[in-house]
PDB file of C-alpha atoms in Angstrom:
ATOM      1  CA  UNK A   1     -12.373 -14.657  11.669  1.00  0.00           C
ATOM      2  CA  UNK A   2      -8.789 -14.150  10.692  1.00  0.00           C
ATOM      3  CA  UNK A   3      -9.797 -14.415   6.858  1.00  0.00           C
ATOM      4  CA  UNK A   4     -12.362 -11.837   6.997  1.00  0.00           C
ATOM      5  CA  UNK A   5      -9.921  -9.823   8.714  1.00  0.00           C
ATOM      6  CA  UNK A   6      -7.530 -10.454   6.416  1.00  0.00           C
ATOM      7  CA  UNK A   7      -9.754  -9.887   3.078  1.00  0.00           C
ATOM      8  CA  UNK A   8     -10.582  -6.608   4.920  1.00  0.00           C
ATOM      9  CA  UNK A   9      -7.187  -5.672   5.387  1.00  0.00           C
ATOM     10  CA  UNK A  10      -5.971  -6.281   1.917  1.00  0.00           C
ATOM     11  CA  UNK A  11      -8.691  -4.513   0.315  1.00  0.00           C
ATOM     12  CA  UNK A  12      -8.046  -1.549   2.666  1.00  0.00           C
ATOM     13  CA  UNK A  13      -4.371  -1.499   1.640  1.00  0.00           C
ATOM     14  CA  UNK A  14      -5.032  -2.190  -1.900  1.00  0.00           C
ATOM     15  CA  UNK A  15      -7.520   0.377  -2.569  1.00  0.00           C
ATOM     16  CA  UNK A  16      -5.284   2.932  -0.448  1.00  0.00           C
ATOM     17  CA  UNK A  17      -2.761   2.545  -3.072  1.00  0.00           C
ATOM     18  CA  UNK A  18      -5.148   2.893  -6.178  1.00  0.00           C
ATOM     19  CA  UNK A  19      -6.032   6.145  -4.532  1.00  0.00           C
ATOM     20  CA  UNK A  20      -2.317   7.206  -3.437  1.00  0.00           C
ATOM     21  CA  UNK A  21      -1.865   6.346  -7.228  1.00  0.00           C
ATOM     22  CA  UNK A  22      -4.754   8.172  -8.804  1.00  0.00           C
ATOM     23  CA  UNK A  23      -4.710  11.619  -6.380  1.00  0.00           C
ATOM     24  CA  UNK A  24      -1.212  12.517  -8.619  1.00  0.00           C
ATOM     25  CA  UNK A  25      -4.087  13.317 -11.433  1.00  0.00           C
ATOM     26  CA  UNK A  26      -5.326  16.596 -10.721  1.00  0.00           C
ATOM     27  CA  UNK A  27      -9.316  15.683 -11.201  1.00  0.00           C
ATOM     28  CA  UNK A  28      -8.873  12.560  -9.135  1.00  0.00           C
ATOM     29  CA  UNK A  29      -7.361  14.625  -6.591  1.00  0.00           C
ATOM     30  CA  UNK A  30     -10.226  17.601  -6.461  1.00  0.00           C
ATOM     31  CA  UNK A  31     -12.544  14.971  -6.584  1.00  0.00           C
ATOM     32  CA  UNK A  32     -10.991  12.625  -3.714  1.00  0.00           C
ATOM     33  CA  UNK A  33     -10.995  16.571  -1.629  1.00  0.00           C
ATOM     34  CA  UNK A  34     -14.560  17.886  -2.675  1.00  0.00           C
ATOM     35  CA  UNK A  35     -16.615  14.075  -2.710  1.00  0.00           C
ATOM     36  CA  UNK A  36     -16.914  12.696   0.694  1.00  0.00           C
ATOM     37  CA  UNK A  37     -19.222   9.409   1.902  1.00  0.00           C
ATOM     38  CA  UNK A  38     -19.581   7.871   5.111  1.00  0.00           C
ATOM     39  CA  UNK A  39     -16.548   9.935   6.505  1.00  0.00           C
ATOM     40  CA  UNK A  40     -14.186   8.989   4.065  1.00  0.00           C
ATOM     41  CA  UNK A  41     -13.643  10.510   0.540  1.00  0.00           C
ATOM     42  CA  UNK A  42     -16.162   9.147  -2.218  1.00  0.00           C
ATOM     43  CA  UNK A  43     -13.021   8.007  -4.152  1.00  0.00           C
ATOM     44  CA  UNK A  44     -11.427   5.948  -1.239  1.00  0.00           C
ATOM     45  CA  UNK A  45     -15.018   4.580  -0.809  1.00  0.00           C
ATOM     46  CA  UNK A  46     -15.591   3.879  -4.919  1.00  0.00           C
ATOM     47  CA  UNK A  47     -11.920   2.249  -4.898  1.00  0.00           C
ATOM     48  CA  UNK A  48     -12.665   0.285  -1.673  1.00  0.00           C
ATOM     49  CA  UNK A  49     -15.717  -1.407  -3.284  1.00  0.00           C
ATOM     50  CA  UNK A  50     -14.010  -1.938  -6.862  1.00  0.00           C
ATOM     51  CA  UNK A  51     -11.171  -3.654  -4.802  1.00  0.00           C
ATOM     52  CA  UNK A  52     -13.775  -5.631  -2.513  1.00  0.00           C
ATOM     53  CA  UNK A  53     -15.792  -6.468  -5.280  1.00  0.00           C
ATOM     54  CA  UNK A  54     -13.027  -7.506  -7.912  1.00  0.00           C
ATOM     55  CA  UNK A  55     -11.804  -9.768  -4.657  1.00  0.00           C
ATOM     56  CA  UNK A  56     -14.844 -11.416  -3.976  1.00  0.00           C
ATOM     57  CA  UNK A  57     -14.967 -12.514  -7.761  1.00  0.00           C
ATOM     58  CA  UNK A  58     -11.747 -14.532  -7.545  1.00  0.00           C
ATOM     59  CA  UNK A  59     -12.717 -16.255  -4.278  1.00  0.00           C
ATOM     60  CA  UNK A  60     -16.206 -16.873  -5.046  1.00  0.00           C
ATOM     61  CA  UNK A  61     -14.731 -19.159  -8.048  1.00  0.00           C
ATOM     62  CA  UNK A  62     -13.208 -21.173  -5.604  1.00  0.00           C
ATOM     63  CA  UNK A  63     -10.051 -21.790  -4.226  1.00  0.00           C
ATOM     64  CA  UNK A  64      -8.189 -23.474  -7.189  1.00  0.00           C
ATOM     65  CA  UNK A  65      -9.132 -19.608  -8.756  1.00  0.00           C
ATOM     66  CA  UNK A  66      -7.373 -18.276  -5.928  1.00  0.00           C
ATOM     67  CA  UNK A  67      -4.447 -20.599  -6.495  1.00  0.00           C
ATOM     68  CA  UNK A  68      -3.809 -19.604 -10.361  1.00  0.00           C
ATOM     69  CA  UNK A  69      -4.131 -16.021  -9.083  1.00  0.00           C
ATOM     70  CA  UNK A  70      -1.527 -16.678  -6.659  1.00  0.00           C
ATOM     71  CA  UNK A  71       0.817 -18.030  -8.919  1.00  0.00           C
ATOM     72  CA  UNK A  72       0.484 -15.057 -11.199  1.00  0.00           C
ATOM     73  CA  UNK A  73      -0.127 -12.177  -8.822  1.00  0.00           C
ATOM     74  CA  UNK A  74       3.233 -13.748  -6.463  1.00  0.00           C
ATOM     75  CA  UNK A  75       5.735 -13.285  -9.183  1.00  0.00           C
ATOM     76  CA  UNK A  76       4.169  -9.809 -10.673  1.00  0.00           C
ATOM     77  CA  UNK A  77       4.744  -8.444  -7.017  1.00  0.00           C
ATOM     78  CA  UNK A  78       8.247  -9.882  -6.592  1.00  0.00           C
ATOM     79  CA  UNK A  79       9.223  -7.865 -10.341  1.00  0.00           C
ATOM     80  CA  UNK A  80       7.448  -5.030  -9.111  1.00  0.00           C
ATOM     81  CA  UNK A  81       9.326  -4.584  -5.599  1.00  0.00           C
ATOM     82  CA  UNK A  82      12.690  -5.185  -8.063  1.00  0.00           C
ATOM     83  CA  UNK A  83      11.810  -2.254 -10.243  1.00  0.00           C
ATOM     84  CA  UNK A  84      10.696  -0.040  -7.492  1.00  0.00           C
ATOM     85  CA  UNK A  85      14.198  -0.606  -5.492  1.00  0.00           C
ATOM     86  CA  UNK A  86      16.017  -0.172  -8.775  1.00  0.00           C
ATOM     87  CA  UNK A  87      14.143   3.178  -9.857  1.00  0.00           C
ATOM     88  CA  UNK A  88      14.993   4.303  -6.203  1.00  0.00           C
ATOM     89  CA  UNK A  89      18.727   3.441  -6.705  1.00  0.00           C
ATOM     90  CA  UNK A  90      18.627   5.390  -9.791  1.00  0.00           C
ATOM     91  CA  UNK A  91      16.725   8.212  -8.698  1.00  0.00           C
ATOM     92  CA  UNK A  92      18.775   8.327  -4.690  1.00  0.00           C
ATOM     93  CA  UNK A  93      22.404   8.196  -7.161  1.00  0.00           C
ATOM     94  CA  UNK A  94      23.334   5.406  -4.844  1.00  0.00           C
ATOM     95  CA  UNK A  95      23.239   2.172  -3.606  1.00  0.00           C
ATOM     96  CA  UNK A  96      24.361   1.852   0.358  1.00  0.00           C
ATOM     97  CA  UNK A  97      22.591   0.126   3.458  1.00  0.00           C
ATOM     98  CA  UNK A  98      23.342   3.338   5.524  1.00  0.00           C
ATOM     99  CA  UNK A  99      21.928   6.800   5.133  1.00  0.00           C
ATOM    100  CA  UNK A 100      23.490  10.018   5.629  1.00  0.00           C
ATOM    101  CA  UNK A 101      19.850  11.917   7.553  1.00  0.00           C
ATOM    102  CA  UNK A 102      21.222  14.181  10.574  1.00  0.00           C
ATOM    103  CA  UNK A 103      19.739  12.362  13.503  1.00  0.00           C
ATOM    104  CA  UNK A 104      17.917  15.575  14.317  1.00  0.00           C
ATOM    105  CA  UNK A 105      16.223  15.164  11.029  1.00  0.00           C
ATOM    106  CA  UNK A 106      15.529  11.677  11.320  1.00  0.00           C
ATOM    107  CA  UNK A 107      13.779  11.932  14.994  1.00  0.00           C
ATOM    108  CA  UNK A 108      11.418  15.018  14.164  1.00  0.00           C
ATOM    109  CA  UNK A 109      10.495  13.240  10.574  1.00  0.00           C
ATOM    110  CA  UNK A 110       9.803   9.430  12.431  1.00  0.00           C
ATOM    111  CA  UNK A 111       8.097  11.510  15.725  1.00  0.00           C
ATOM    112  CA  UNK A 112       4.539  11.342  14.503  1.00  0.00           C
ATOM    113  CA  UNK A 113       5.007   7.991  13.406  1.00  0.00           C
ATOM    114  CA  UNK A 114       4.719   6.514  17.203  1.00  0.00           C
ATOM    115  CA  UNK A 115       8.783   6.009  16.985  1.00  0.00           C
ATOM    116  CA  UNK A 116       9.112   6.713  21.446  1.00  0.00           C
ATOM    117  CA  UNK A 117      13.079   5.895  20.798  1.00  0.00           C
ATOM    118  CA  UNK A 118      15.769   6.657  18.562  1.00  0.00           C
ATOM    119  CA  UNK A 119      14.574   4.693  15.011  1.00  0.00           C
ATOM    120  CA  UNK A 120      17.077   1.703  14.119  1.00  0.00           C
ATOM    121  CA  UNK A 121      18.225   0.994  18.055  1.00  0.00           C
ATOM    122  CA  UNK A 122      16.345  -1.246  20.722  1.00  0.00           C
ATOM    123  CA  UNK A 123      14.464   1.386  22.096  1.00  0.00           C
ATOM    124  CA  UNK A 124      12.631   2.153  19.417  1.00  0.00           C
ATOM    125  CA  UNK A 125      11.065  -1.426  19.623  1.00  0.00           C
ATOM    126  CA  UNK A 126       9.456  -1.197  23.058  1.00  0.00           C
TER     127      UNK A 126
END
């Protein structure tokens, strides 16, 4: 039970991305807003089943497929998060563990998010 969850869960959050990354083209984007399927847009639904499908093709090869995967795909994601923090260093001007947001700014922007307290202190956790 927890792997099918987990399959479902990663193909959800992987084919979110492809989309968050595709939508910045201008005909992915008026077709992700003018296709719809099943309730959801018909190119969340195309890159859920590209994701599911390309998934099920590693693990149906078995798990020592899965295994030289993981040993590529771990590493790739590790560079990747490097990059992304470094482009975000570059791009912010700055490299600091605290941020200069007005608290007013911070609660009305982390409000919708489900945040009940003030976000970085205990009572945001309960």
């Amino acid at each position: 039970i927890v792997a099918c969850f987990w399959y479902g869960a990663q193909t959800a959050a992987a084919s979110g991305a492809i989309v968050a990354l595709l939508i910045r083209s201008q005909w992915f984007a008026d077709f992700n807003a003018n296709t719809h399927f099943l309730g959801h847009s018909g190119l969340e639904v195309i890159c859920f089943v590209v994701i599911w499908a390309l998934q099920l093709l590693i693990i149906q090869k078995g798990m020592e497929t899965v295994r030289r995967f993981q040993d590529w795909a771990g590493p790739a994601v590790w560079v990747m998060m490097l990059l992304l923090a470094i482009y975000l260093c570059v791009k912010s001007g700055t490299f600091a563990f605290t941020s200069d947001i007005p608290m007013d700014v911070l609660l009305e922007k982390t409000r919708d998010a489900g945040v009940p307290g003030t976000p970085g202190s205990w009572t945001s956790l309960f």
